[in-house]
mmCIF file of C-alpha atoms and ligand atoms in Angstrom:
data_model
loop_
_atom_site.group_PDB
_atom_site.id
_atom_site.type_symbol
_atom_site.label_atom_id
_atom_site.label_comp_id
_atom_site.label_asym_id
_atom_site.label_seq_id
_atom_site.Cartn_x
_atom_site.Cartn_y
_atom_site.Cartn_z
ATOM 1 C CA MET Z 1 0.137 -0.008 -0.331
ATOM 2 C CA SER Z 2 1.195 3.343 -1.052
ATOM 3 C CA THR Z 3 0.948 5.025 2.646
ATOM 4 C CA GLN Z 4 3.401 2.354 3.854
ATOM 5 C CA HIS Z 5 5.884 3.690 1.977
ATOM 6 C CA SER Z 6 5.378 7.692 1.658
ATOM 7 C CA ASN Z 7 3.648 10.457 3.707
ATOM 8 C CA LEU Z 8 0.642 11.939 2.090
ATOM 9 C CA SER Z 9 1.844 15.231 3.234
ATOM 10 C CA ASP Z 10 4.931 14.984 1.336
ATOM 11 C CA TYR Z 11 5.404 17.328 -1.587
ATOM 12 C CA ASP Z 12 8.345 19.534 -3.142
ATOM 13 C CA MET Z 13 7.209 22.600 -3.324
ATOM 14 C CA SER Z 14 9.257 23.604 -6.404
ATOM 15 C CA ASN Z 15 7.440 21.175 -8.221
ATOM 16 C CA VAL Z 16 3.766 22.769 -7.448
ATOM 17 C CA PRO Z 17 2.369 25.349 -9.889
ATOM 18 C CA SER Z 18 1.218 28.470 -8.073
ATOM 19 C CA GLY Z 19 -2.248 28.795 -6.784
ATOM 20 C CA ASP Z 20 -2.678 32.883 -7.854
ATOM 21 C CA ASN Z 21 -5.877 33.460 -9.871
ATOM 22 C CA LEU Z 22 -7.180 30.053 -9.185
ATOM 23 C CA SER Z 23 -10.609 29.556 -7.938
ATOM 24 C CA ILE Z 24 -10.905 25.891 -6.420
ATOM 25 C CA GLY Z 25 -14.514 24.322 -5.190
ATOM 26 C CA LEU Z 26 -14.178 21.604 -1.974
ATOM 27 C CA VAL Z 27 -16.972 19.340 -1.762
ATOM 28 C CA VAL Z 28 -17.165 18.062 1.661
ATOM 29 C CA SER Z 29 -19.446 14.981 3.127
ATOM 30 C CA GLU Z 30 -20.609 15.310 6.288
ATOM 31 C CA TRP Z 31 -20.552 11.583 7.164
ATOM 32 C CA ASN Z 32 -17.272 10.840 9.418
ATOM 33 C CA GLU Z 33 -17.271 14.538 9.673
ATOM 34 C CA ASP Z 34 -14.096 14.566 12.122
ATOM 35 C CA ILE Z 35 -12.185 12.894 9.534
ATOM 36 C CA THR Z 36 -13.612 14.857 6.397
ATOM 37 C CA GLU Z 37 -13.042 18.540 8.649
ATOM 38 C CA SER Z 38 -9.331 17.235 8.830
ATOM 39 C CA LEU Z 39 -9.207 16.372 5.255
ATOM 40 C CA TYR Z 40 -10.711 19.926 4.619
ATOM 41 C CA LYS Z 41 -8.435 21.532 6.936
ATOM 42 C CA GLY Z 42 -5.316 19.706 5.050
ATOM 43 C CA ALA Z 43 -6.474 20.775 1.542
ATOM 44 C CA TYR Z 44 -7.643 24.427 2.688
ATOM 45 C CA ASP Z 45 -4.364 25.350 4.610
ATOM 46 C CA THR Z 46 -2.105 23.710 1.579
ATOM 47 C CA LEU Z 47 -4.043 25.499 -1.387
ATOM 48 C CA VAL Z 48 -3.462 28.827 1.036
ATOM 49 C CA GLU Z 49 0.059 28.024 1.432
ATOM 50 C CA CYS Z 50 0.386 27.697 -2.758
ATOM 51 C CA GLY Z 51 -1.265 31.225 -3.291
ATOM 52 C CA VAL Z 52 -5.003 30.556 -3.663
ATOM 53 C CA LEU Z 53 -6.703 33.393 -2.286
ATOM 54 C CA SER Z 54 -9.189 32.329 0.402
ATOM 55 C CA ASN Z 55 -11.883 34.318 -1.281
ATOM 56 C CA ASN Z 56 -11.171 31.857 -3.974
ATOM 57 C CA ILE Z 57 -11.782 28.750 -2.214
ATOM 58 C CA LYS Z 58 -15.573 27.665 -2.178
ATOM 59 C CA ARG Z 59 -17.321 24.785 0.097
ATOM 60 C CA ILE Z 60 -20.115 22.835 -0.525
ATOM 61 C CA ASN Z 61 -21.558 20.321 2.159
ATOM 62 C CA VAL Z 62 -22.955 17.403 1.327
ATOM 63 C CA PRO Z 63 -24.507 14.694 3.643
ATOM 64 C CA GLY Z 64 -22.626 11.491 2.487
ATOM 65 C CA SER Z 65 -19.925 10.423 0.047
ATOM 66 C CA PHE Z 66 -22.702 9.152 -2.096
ATOM 67 C CA GLU Z 67 -23.683 12.798 -2.516
ATOM 68 C CA LEU Z 68 -20.240 14.001 -3.710
ATOM 69 C CA VAL Z 69 -20.779 13.291 -7.097
ATOM 70 C CA TYR Z 70 -23.922 15.773 -7.320
ATOM 71 C CA GLY Z 71 -22.305 18.091 -5.233
ATOM 72 C CA SER Z 72 -19.254 18.112 -7.423
ATOM 73 C CA LYS Z 73 -21.254 18.693 -10.599
ATOM 74 C CA LYS Z 74 -23.052 21.713 -8.781
ATOM 75 C CA MET Z 75 -19.684 22.727 -8.263
ATOM 76 C CA ILE Z 76 -18.354 22.627 -11.489
ATOM 77 C CA GLN Z 77 -21.431 24.739 -12.654
ATOM 78 C CA SER Z 78 -20.129 27.568 -10.360
ATOM 79 C CA ASN Z 79 -17.067 27.872 -12.686
ATOM 80 C CA VAL Z 80 -14.408 26.958 -10.672
ATOM 81 C CA ASP Z 81 -10.933 26.144 -11.786
ATOM 82 C CA VAL Z 82 -10.686 22.793 -10.046
ATOM 83 C CA VAL Z 83 -12.966 20.586 -7.593
ATOM 84 C CA ILE Z 84 -11.769 18.561 -4.490
ATOM 85 C CA ALA Z 85 -14.438 15.877 -3.421
ATOM 86 C CA ILE Z 86 -13.593 15.107 0.350
ATOM 87 C CA GLY Z 87 -15.183 12.083 1.876
ATOM 88 C CA CYS Z 88 -14.482 9.299 4.165
ATOM 89 C CA VAL Z 89 -15.952 5.569 3.843
ATOM 90 C CA ILE Z 90 -15.099 3.003 6.471
ATOM 91 C CA LYS Z 91 -15.792 -0.547 6.141
ATOM 92 C CA GLY Z 92 -16.630 -1.622 9.468
ATOM 93 C CA GLU Z 93 -19.368 1.028 9.522
ATOM 94 C CA THR Z 94 -21.662 -0.189 6.515
ATOM 95 C CA GLU Z 95 -22.549 -3.032 4.454
ATOM 96 C CA HIS Z 96 -22.958 -0.898 1.470
ATOM 97 C CA PHE Z 97 -18.856 -0.038 1.699
ATOM 98 C CA ASN Z 98 -18.306 -1.528 -1.774
ATOM 99 C CA TYR Z 99 -21.649 0.100 -3.137
ATOM 100 C CA ILE Z 100 -20.717 3.603 -1.985
ATOM 101 C CA CYS Z 101 -16.952 3.597 -3.148
ATOM 102 C CA GLN Z 102 -17.658 1.962 -6.333
ATOM 103 C CA SER Z 103 -20.621 4.510 -6.820
ATOM 104 C CA VAL Z 104 -18.372 7.574 -5.768
ATOM 105 C CA SER Z 105 -15.276 6.532 -7.934
ATOM 106 C CA ASN Z 106 -17.248 5.920 -11.033
ATOM 107 C CA GLY Z 107 -19.134 8.918 -10.596
ATOM 108 C CA ILE Z 108 -16.067 11.092 -10.160
ATOM 109 C CA ILE Z 109 -14.759 9.457 -13.166
ATOM 110 C CA ASP Z 110 -17.995 10.177 -15.316
ATOM 111 C CA LEU Z 111 -17.607 13.979 -14.379
ATOM 112 C CA ASN Z 112 -13.600 13.987 -15.457
ATOM 113 C CA ILE Z 113 -14.566 12.370 -18.708
ATOM 114 C CA ASN Z 114 -17.848 14.643 -19.547
ATOM 115 C CA PHE Z 115 -16.843 17.937 -18.095
ATOM 116 C CA ASN Z 116 -13.544 20.296 -18.575
ATOM 117 C CA THR Z 117 -13.135 20.715 -14.870
ATOM 118 C CA PRO Z 118 -10.918 18.206 -13.047
ATOM 119 C CA VAL Z 119 -12.295 16.716 -10.142
ATOM 120 C CA VAL Z 120 -9.897 15.385 -7.469
ATOM 121 C CA PHE Z 121 -10.579 11.882 -5.660
ATOM 122 C CA CYS Z 122 -10.070 12.921 -1.952
ATOM 123 C CA VAL Z 123 -12.034 10.185 -0.378
ATOM 124 C CA LEU Z 124 -10.638 7.812 2.211
ATOM 125 C CA THR Z 125 -11.767 3.938 1.580
ATOM 126 C CA ASP Z 126 -10.600 2.533 4.917
ATOM 127 C CA ASN Z 127 -10.990 -0.725 6.736
ATOM 128 C CA ASN Z 128 -11.603 0.731 10.174
ATOM 129 C CA LYS Z 129 -11.575 4.298 11.934
ATOM 130 C CA GLN Z 130 -7.847 4.134 12.770
ATOM 131 C CA GLN Z 131 -6.604 3.822 9.216
ATOM 132 C CA SER Z 132 -8.863 6.899 8.235
ATOM 133 C CA VAL Z 133 -7.215 8.705 10.965
ATOM 134 C CA ASP Z 134 -3.911 8.114 10.194
ATOM 135 C CA ARG Z 135 -4.546 9.464 6.461
ATOM 136 C CA SER Z 136 -6.301 12.649 7.768
ATOM 137 C CA GLY Z 137 -3.510 14.110 9.437
ATOM 138 C CA GLY Z 138 -1.833 11.309 11.223
ATOM 139 C CA LYS Z 139 0.912 9.298 10.953
ATOM 140 C CA HIS Z 140 0.674 8.479 7.119
ATOM 141 C CA GLY Z 141 -0.072 12.698 6.866
ATOM 142 C CA ASN Z 142 -2.991 13.777 5.176
ATOM 143 C CA LYS Z 143 -4.887 12.849 2.381
ATOM 144 C CA GLY Z 144 -6.241 16.404 1.977
ATOM 145 C CA VAL Z 145 -2.967 17.915 1.493
ATOM 146 C CA GLU Z 146 -2.281 15.360 -1.706
ATOM 147 C CA ALA Z 147 -5.362 16.203 -3.224
ATOM 148 C CA ALA Z 148 -4.775 19.826 -2.869
ATOM 149 C CA ILE Z 149 -1.409 19.378 -4.868
ATOM 150 C CA THR Z 150 -3.098 17.433 -7.447
ATOM 151 C CA ALA Z 151 -5.635 19.680 -7.961
ATOM 152 C CA LEU Z 152 -2.961 22.586 -8.621
ATOM 153 C CA LYS Z 153 -1.086 20.403 -10.783
ATOM 154 C CA LEU Z 154 -4.222 19.453 -12.916
ATOM 155 C CA SER Z 155 -4.834 23.460 -13.065
ATOM 156 C CA VAL Z 156 -1.965 23.619 -15.581
ATOM 157 C CA ILE Z 157 -3.212 20.559 -17.993
ATOM 158 C CA LYS Z 158 -4.962 22.395 -20.964
HETATM 159 C C1 DLZ U 201 -25.454 5.108 4.784
HETATM 160 C C2 DLZ U 201 -23.923 5.669 5.118
HETATM 161 C C3 DLZ U 201 -23.247 4.549 5.555
HETATM 162 C C4 DLZ U 201 -23.729 3.648 6.170
HETATM 163 N N1 DLZ U 201 -21.733 4.932 5.799
HETATM 164 C C5 DLZ U 201 -21.267 5.894 5.354
HETATM 165 C C6 DLZ U 201 -19.681 6.165 5.270
HETATM 166 O O1 DLZ U 201 -19.064 5.370 6.080
HETATM 167 N N2 DLZ U 201 -19.279 7.084 4.662
HETATM 168 C C7 DLZ U 201 -20.160 8.038 4.033
HETATM 169 O O2 DLZ U 201 -19.462 9.219 3.548
HETATM 170 N N3 DLZ U 201 -21.258 7.609 3.715
HETATM 171 C C8 DLZ U 201 -22.162 6.936 4.394
HETATM 172 N N4 DLZ U 201 -23.432 6.749 4.221
HETATM 173 C C9 DLZ U 201 -24.261 8.067 3.784
HETATM 174 C C10 DLZ U 201 -24.085 7.579 2.149
HETATM 175 O O3 DLZ U 201 -23.069 8.108 1.663
HETATM 176 C C11 DLZ U 201 -25.377 8.512 1.657
HETATM 177 O O4 DLZ U 201 -25.323 9.969 2.208
HETATM 178 C C12 DLZ U 201 -26.706 8.080 2.019
HETATM 179 O O5 DLZ U 201 -26.954 6.832 1.876
HETATM 180 C C13 DLZ U 201 -27.550 8.954 1.498
HETATM 181 O O6 DLZ U 201 -27.804 8.856 0.062
#
C-alpha cells in the first residue's frame, strides 16, 4: 500500500504550480465529519500556502460520500477551475461499503470525462477508523494535502 512507503503530506514545493488566480471548489461529505473536516483543513491550508486566495476557495457540504458526485457537478457549474471531493467511507460501519466506494469513484470518473473541470478524488476508503485517522493528519500524513497538490497540478493541464 502506497501509504506504507510515503507520507501523503510530502510534496516538493518547487514542482507545484502557483495557485494565484485559481478558484478551487471543495465539496465536503458530513459523514465521518471529524475525518472529513481534517481532510478539508489539510486541503484548504495547502491551497492557501500555495497562493490560492481564501476568497477563491468555495465550499459545499453534502450529507454523505454518495452525494459527492452531485455536489461536485454543482460545483463545476459554479465555474471553479478545479473541484476536490472530500469524503470518508469506513468498511466496519457499512455493509454498503463497496457499493458506496464504487458509486463515488465511478461518478467522479464520469464527471472527469464529461466536463472540462477536473474533479480530484479525496475520499478515504478504509477498513477501520484508525486507518482514516492515520490518513487525515496522522502518521501517514493528510490526503487533503495530497488532493490540494493534485488540484494545482491539474490546473495547468490544458
Ligand atoms: C449510509 C452511509 C453509511 C452506512 N456509511 C457511510 C460512510 O461510511 N461514509 C459516507 O460518506 N457515507 C456513508 N453513508 C451515507 C451515504 O453516503 C449517503 O449519504 C446516504 O446513503 C444517503 O444517500
